[in-house]
GROMACS .gro file of C-alpha atoms in nm:
model
  179
    1THR     CA    1  -1.668   1.188  -0.843
    2GLY     CA    2  -1.734   1.548  -0.876
    3THR     CA    3  -1.568   1.601  -0.507
    4GLU     CA    4  -1.318   1.891  -0.444
    5VAL     CA    5  -1.122   1.840  -0.161
    6THR     CA    6  -1.062   2.184  -0.014
    7ASP     CA    7  -0.867   2.087   0.306
    8SER     CA    8  -0.593   1.853   0.407
    9GLU     CA    9  -0.856   1.728   0.698
   10GLU     CA   10  -1.043   1.554   0.423
   11LEU     CA   11  -0.788   1.342   0.339
   12THR     CA   12  -0.811   1.037   0.470
   13VAL     CA   13  -0.678   0.697   0.376
   14ASN     CA   14  -1.064   0.562   0.267
   15PHE     CA   15  -1.101   0.881   0.074
   16LEU     CA   16  -0.774   0.762  -0.105
   17THR     CA   17  -0.758   0.438  -0.198
   18GLU     CA   18  -1.086   0.446  -0.294
   19ARG     CA   19  -0.958   0.652  -0.623
   20MET     CA   20  -0.620   0.545  -0.656
   21LEU     CA   21  -0.488   0.281  -0.934
   22LEU     CA   22  -0.349   0.004  -0.741
   23GLY     CA   23  -0.172  -0.178  -0.962
   24GLU     CA   24   0.163  -0.158  -1.240
   25PHE     CA   25   0.222   0.151  -1.377
   26GLY     CA   26   0.288   0.214  -1.728
   27LYS     CA   27   0.080  -0.109  -1.771
   28ASP     CA   28  -0.252  -0.079  -1.595
   29SER     CA   29  -0.244   0.316  -1.610
   30LYS     CA   30  -0.298   0.243  -2.044
   31THR     CA   31  -0.654   0.109  -1.936
   32ILE     CA   32  -0.731   0.549  -1.750
   33ALA     CA   33  -0.848   0.777  -2.001
   34ASP     CA   34  -0.691   1.043  -2.168
   35GLY     CA   35  -0.716   1.363  -2.007
   36SER     CA   36  -0.906   1.205  -1.660
   37THR     CA   37  -0.698   1.279  -1.363
   38ASP     CA   38  -0.650   1.643  -1.181
   39LEU     CA   39  -0.410   1.492  -0.925
   40VAL     CA   40  -0.114   1.292  -0.967
   41ILE     CA   41   0.106   1.221  -0.689
   42PHE     CA   42   0.384   0.959  -0.829
   43ASP     CA   43   0.680   0.821  -0.610
   44PRO     CA   44   0.897   0.662  -0.858
   45PRO     CA   45   1.211   0.402  -0.778
   46TYR     CA   46   1.487   0.680  -0.724
   47GLY     CA   47   1.740   0.507  -0.946
   48ILE     CA   48   1.935   0.536  -0.576
   49GLY     CA   49   2.043   0.174  -0.579
   50LEU     CA   50   1.788   0.147  -0.251
   51ASP     CA   51   1.736  -0.233  -0.347
   52LYS     CA   52   2.063  -0.301  -0.282
   53LEU     CA   53   2.119  -0.070   0.031
   54LYS     CA   54   1.847  -0.220   0.218
   55GLN     CA   55   1.963  -0.615   0.180
   56ILE     CA   56   2.324  -0.525   0.262
   57ASN     CA   57   2.233  -0.330   0.536
   58TYR     CA   58   1.940  -0.507   0.661
   59ALA     CA   59   1.989  -0.865   0.620
   60GLN     CA   60   2.076  -0.929   0.981
   61SER     CA   61   1.763  -0.733   1.124
   62ALA     CA   62   1.437  -0.842   1.174
   63SER     CA   63   1.329  -0.544   1.228
   64GLN     CA   64   1.288  -0.434   0.813
   65ASN     CA   65   1.115  -0.642   0.594
   66ILE     CA   66   1.344  -0.634   0.246
   67GLU     CA   67   1.096  -0.868   0.025
   68GLY     CA   68   0.981  -0.707  -0.166
   69ILE     CA   69   1.214  -0.415  -0.231
   70TYR     CA   70   1.182  -0.283  -0.608
   71GLU     CA   71   1.468  -0.288  -0.848
   72ASP     CA   72   1.615   0.071  -0.837
   73ASP     CA   73   1.927   0.086  -1.033
   74ARG     CA   74   2.012   0.402  -1.204
   75ASP     CA   75   2.047   0.339  -1.560
   76SER     CA   76   1.701   0.161  -1.545
   77TYR     CA   77   1.551   0.504  -1.344
   78LEU     CA   78   1.723   0.729  -1.654
   79LEU     CA   79   1.599   0.475  -1.932
   80ASN     CA   80   1.211   0.500  -1.794
   81ILE     CA   81   1.164   0.870  -1.601
   82GLY     CA   82   1.060   1.022  -1.929
   83LEU     CA   83   0.850   0.768  -2.042
   84TRP     CA   84   0.647   0.778  -1.711
   85LEU     CA   85   0.600   1.117  -1.713
   86GLU     CA   86   0.473   1.105  -2.084
   87GLU     CA   87   0.217   0.909  -1.947
   88ILE     CA   88   0.168   1.089  -1.681
   89PHE     CA   89   0.065   1.389  -1.873
   90ARG     CA   90  -0.120   1.179  -2.119
   91LEU     CA   91  -0.345   1.066  -1.799
   92MET     CA   92  -0.369   1.414  -1.641
   93SER     CA   93  -0.682   1.672  -1.741
   94ARG     CA   94  -0.657   1.978  -1.897
   95GLU     CA   95  -0.556   2.219  -1.572
   96SER     CA   96  -0.380   1.959  -1.343
   97HIS     CA   97  -0.167   1.938  -1.066
   98LEU     CA   98   0.165   1.686  -0.985
   99TRP     CA   99   0.346   1.572  -0.764
  100VAL     CA  100   0.675   1.408  -0.900
  101PHE     CA  101   0.908   1.249  -0.552
  102HIS     CA  102   1.233   1.222  -0.681
  103ALA     CA  103   1.617   1.178  -0.490
  104SER     CA  104   1.759   1.465  -0.318
  105GLU     CA  105   2.107   1.445  -0.574
  106PRO     CA  106   2.119   1.786  -0.810
  107ASP     CA  107   2.169   1.566  -1.109
  108LEU     CA  108   1.864   1.324  -1.045
  109THR     CA  109   1.656   1.656  -0.964
  110LYS     CA  110   1.739   1.809  -1.276
  111VAL     CA  111   1.688   1.522  -1.537
  112VAL     CA  112   1.340   1.518  -1.370
  113HIS     CA  113   1.292   1.876  -1.441
  114ASP     CA  114   1.429   1.854  -1.786
  115HIS     CA  115   1.201   1.594  -1.877
  116LEU     CA  116   0.893   1.747  -1.736
  117LYS     CA  117   0.956   2.119  -1.899
  118ARG     CA  118   1.048   1.908  -2.234
  119ILE     CA  119   0.691   1.704  -2.178
  120GLY     CA  120   0.499   2.059  -2.140
  121PHE     CA  121   0.485   2.080  -1.773
  122SER     CA  122   0.533   2.448  -1.584
  123ILE     CA  123   0.702   2.343  -1.246
  124ASP     CA  124   0.839   2.493  -0.943
  125LYS     CA  125   1.234   2.477  -0.934
  126ILE     CA  126   1.243   2.522  -0.598
  127PRO     CA  127   1.158   2.165  -0.442
  128TYR     CA  128   0.911   2.069  -0.167
  129VAL     CA  129   0.983   1.877   0.094
  130TRP     CA  130   0.731   1.628   0.272
  131TYR     CA  131   0.809   1.580   0.623
  132LYS     CA  132   0.766   1.214   0.797
  133GLU     CA  133   0.600   1.287   1.136
  134GLY     CA  134   0.639   1.115   1.383
  135THR     CA  135   0.956   0.952   1.254
  136SER     CA  136   1.330   0.920   1.304
  137GLY     CA  137   1.420   0.876   0.951
  138GLN     CA  138   1.676   0.594   0.821
  139CYS     CA  139   1.942   0.621   0.634
  140ASN     CA  140   2.229   0.368   0.569
  141ARG     CA  141   2.496   0.471   0.785
  142PRO     CA  142   2.331   0.605   1.120
  143ASP     CA  143   2.690   0.619   1.273
  144TYR     CA  144   2.751   0.933   1.055
  145TYR     CA  145   2.442   1.049   0.888
  146GLY     CA  146   2.153   1.169   1.085
  147GLY     CA  147   1.800   0.990   0.991
  148ARG     CA  148   1.625   1.114   0.668
  149ALA     CA  149   1.338   1.226   0.814
  150TYR     CA  150   1.224   1.383   0.484
  151GLU     CA  151   1.186   1.339   0.087
  152LEU     CA  152   1.160   1.603  -0.157
  153PHE     CA  153   0.961   1.619  -0.467
  154THR     CA  154   0.863   1.870  -0.751
  155PHE     CA  155   0.555   2.057  -0.749
  156ALA     CA  156   0.402   2.029  -1.167
  157TRP     CA  157   0.167   2.147  -1.357
  158LYS     CA  158  -0.071   2.133  -1.631
  159GLY     CA  159  -0.252   2.424  -1.796
  160ASP     CA  160  -0.339   2.694  -1.592
  161ARG     CA  161  -0.462   2.530  -1.250
  162PRO     CA  162  -0.391   2.777  -0.956
  163LEU     CA  163  -0.364   2.614  -0.571
  164VAL     CA  164  -0.656   2.628  -0.396
  165ARG     CA  165  -0.462   2.712  -0.071
  166ARG     CA  166  -0.287   3.001  -0.227
  167GLY     CA  167   0.040   3.062  -0.078
  168MET     CA  168   0.052   2.729   0.101
  169PRO     CA  169   0.380   2.610   0.269
  170ASN     CA  170   0.648   2.370   0.029
  171VAL     CA  171   0.699   2.196   0.368
  172ILE     CA  172   0.415   1.884   0.434
  173ALA     CA  173   0.402   1.742   0.767
  174CYS     CA  174   0.216   1.460   0.730
  175PRO     CA  175   0.341   1.119   0.910
  176PRO     CA  176   0.375   0.794   0.664
  177LEU     CA  177   0.067   0.549   0.583
  178LEU     CA  178   0.319   0.229   0.606
  179SER     CA  179   0.583   0.210   0.815
   0.00000   0.00000   0.00000
């Protein structure tokens, strides 16, 4: 649409939903033209068995809805992450940015970084952090672990597109849209 967002205050749910693909990635994304996207925020399954953990830990809880939890097995993740990132590369314009959310386990982060570099992205090897403002976080062992109130993502780019806000911190504090 030609509108450039220069300040995070301009990002609203309405702004985002009018320009987001709502569908099954890899299937519905095939309808999008090559090189037509300047920014991709990609939050795939992490390959950490979250679907099984939620079924076990929340089956007796009325406070957590487990319906519609996606499959999140490691083998499927390892099989698909490279294919997903290749499709994203196709969608992205010559000078564009990508945020890829991923598990915090070092071996899975390395898998994401290796695929990004193989495909042709440049990356910041230091992870970015999304701090989920206003939440206490969640974990599968609250009696032993603190609630995870953050998620990691890798900032990658295609071409030579500088940041609009140079020197911005690599910690983004923002409440989740859905709880």
